[in-house]
PDB file of C-alpha atoms in Angstrom:
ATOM      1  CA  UNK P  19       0.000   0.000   0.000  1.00 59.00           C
ATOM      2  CA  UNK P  20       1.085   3.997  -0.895  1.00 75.00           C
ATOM      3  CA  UNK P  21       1.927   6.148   1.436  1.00 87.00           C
ATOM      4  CA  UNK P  22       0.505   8.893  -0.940  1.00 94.00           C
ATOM      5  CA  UNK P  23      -2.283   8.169  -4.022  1.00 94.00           C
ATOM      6  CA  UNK P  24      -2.174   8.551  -7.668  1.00 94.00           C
ATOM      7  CA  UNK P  25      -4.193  11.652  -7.235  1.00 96.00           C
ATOM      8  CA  UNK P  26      -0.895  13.166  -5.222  1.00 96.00           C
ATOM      9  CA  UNK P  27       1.050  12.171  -7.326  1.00 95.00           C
ATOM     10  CA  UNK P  28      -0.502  14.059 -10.254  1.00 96.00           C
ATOM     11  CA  UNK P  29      -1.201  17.182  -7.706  1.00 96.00           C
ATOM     12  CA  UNK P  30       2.763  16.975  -7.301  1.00 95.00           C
ATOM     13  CA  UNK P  31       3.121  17.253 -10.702  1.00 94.00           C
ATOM     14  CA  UNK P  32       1.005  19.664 -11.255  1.00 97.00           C
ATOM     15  CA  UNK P  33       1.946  22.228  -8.525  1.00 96.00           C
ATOM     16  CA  UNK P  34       5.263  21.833  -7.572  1.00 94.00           C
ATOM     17  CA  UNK P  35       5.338  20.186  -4.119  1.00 94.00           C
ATOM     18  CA  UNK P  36       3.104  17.899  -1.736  1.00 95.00           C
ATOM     19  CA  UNK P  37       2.004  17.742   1.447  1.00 94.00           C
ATOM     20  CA  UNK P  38       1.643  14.362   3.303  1.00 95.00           C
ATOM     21  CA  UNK P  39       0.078  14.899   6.810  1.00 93.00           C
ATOM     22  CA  UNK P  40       1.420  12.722   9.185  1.00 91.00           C
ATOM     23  CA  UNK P  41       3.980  11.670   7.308  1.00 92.00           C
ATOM     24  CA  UNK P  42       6.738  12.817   9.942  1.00 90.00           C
ATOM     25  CA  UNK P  43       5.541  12.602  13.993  1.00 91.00           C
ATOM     26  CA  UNK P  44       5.634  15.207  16.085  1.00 94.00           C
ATOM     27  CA  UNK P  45       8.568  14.103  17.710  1.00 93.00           C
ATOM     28  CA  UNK P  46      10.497  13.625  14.487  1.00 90.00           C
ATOM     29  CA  UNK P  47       9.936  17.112  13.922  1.00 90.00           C
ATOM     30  CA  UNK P  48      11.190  18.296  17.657  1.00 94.00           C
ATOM     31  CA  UNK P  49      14.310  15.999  16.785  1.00 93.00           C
ATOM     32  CA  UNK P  50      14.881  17.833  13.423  1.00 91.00           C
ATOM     33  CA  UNK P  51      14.230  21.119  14.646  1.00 93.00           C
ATOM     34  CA  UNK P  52      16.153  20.688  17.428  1.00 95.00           C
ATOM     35  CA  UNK P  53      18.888  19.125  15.379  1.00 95.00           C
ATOM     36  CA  UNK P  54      18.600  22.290  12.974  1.00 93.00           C
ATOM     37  CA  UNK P  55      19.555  24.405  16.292  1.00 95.00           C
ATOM     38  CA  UNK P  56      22.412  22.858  16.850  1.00 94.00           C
ATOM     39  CA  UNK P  57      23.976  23.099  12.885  1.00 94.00           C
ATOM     40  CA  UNK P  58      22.950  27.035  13.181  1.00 94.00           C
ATOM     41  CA  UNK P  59      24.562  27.153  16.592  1.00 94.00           C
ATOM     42  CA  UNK P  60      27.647  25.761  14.812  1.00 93.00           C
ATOM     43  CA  UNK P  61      27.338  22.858  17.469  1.00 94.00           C
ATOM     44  CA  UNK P  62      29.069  20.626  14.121  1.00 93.00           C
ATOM     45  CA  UNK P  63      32.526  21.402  13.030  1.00 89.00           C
ATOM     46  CA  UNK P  64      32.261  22.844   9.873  1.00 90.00           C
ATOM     47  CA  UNK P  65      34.240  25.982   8.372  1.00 89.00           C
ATOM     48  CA  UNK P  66      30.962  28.039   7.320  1.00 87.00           C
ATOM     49  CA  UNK P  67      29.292  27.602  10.448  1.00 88.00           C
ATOM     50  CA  UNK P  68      30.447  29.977  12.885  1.00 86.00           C
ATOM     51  CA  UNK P  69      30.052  28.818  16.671  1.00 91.00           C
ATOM     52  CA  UNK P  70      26.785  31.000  18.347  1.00 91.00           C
ATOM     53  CA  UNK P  71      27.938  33.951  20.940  1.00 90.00           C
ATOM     54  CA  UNK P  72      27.181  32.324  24.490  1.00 87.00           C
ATOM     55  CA  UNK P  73      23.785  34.901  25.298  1.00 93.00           C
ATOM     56  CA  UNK P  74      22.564  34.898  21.371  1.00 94.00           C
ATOM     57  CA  UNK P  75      18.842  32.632  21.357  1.00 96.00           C
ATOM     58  CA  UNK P  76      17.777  29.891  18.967  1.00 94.00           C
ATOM     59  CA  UNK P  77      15.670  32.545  17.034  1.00 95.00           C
ATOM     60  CA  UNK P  78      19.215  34.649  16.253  1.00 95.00           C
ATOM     61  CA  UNK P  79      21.531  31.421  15.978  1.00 94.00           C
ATOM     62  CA  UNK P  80      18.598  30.449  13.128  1.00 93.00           C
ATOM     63  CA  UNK P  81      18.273  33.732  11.400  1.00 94.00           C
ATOM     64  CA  UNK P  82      22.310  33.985  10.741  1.00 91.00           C
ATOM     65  CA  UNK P  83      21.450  31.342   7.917  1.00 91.00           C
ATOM     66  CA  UNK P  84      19.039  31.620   5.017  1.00 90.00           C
ATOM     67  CA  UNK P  85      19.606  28.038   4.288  1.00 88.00           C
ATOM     68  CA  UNK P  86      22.402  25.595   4.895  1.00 86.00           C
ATOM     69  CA  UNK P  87      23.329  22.846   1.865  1.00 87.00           C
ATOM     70  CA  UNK P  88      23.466  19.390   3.055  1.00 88.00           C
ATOM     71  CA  UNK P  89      23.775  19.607   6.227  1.00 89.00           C
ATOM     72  CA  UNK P  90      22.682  15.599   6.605  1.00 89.00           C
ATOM     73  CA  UNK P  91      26.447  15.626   5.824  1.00 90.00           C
ATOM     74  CA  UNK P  92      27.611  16.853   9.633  1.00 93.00           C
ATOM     75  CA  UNK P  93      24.485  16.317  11.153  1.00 94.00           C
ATOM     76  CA  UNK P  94      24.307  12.183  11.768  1.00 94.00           C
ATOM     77  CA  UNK P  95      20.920  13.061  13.403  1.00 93.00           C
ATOM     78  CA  UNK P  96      19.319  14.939  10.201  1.00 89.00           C
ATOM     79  CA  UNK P  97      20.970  11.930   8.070  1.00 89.00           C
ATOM     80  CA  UNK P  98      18.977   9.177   9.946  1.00 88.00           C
ATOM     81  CA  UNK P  99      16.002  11.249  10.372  1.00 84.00           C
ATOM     82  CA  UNK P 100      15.606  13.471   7.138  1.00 77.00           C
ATOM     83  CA  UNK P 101      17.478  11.303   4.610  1.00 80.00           C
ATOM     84  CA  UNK P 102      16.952   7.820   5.624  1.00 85.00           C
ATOM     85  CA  UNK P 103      13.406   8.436   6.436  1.00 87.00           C
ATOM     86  CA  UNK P 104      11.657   5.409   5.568  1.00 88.00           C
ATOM     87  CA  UNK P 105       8.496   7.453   4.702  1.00 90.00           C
ATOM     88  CA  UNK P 106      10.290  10.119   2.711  1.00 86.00           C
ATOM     89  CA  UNK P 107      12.064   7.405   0.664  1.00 85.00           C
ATOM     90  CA  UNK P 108       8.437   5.872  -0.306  1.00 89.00           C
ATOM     91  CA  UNK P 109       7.151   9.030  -1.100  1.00 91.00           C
ATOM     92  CA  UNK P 110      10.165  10.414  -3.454  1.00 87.00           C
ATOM     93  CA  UNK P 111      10.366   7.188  -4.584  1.00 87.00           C
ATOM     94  CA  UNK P 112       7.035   7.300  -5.834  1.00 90.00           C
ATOM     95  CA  UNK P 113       7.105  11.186  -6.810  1.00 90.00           C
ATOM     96  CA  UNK P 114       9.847  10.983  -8.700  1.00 86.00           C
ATOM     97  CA  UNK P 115      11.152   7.258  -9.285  1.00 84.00           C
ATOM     98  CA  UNK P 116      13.139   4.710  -7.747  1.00 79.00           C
ATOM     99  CA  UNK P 117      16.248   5.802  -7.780  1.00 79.00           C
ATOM    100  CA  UNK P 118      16.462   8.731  -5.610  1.00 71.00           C
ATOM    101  CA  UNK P 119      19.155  10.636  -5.107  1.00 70.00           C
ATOM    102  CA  UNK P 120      19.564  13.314  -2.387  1.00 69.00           C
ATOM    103  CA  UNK P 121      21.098  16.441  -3.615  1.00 62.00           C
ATOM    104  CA  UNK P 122      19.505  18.613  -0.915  1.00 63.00           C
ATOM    105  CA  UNK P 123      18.486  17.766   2.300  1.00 60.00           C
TER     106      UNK P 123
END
């Protein structure tokens, strides 16, 4: 059984993007988020990524970055749960084909 139907399929193709409810939990999404944080907060090693002044917030740490490329490639965390997503996979998989390769996380 599909995670998503034919109909989403052809809404995806239509309009650019989908939206599966439910796809990732609640918690998933605290994990990434969190996860996110800690990239932005320069928590991983990485020579873009300054580390966060001690009193700056998560909001200011966040808004430093308009968008980080890959970052499934420090992050273990955003690796397991963004990339290897089982429900993800099934969904690109069927959006786009089976062999899906992740050029953006």
């Amino acid at each position: 059984m599909s995670i998503i139907s034919d109909a989403d399929v052809d809404s995806y193709h239509d309009n650019g993007y989908l939206v599966v409810p439910g796809l990732v939990n609640p918690e998933e999404v605290e994990v990434l988020r969190e996860d996110a944080t800690r990239v932005c907060r320069g928590e991983y090693p990485h020579e873009a990524l300054r580390p966060s002044d001690p009193g700056e917030s998560d909001h200011e740490a966040m808004a430093r970055y308009l968008c980080i490329h890959q970052p499934h490639k420090i992050s273990p965390v955003l690796l397991e749960t963004g990339v290897k997503h089982a429900g993800m996979a099934a969904v690109l998989s069927r959006l786009i084909g089976p062999d899906v390769k992740c050029m953006q996380s």
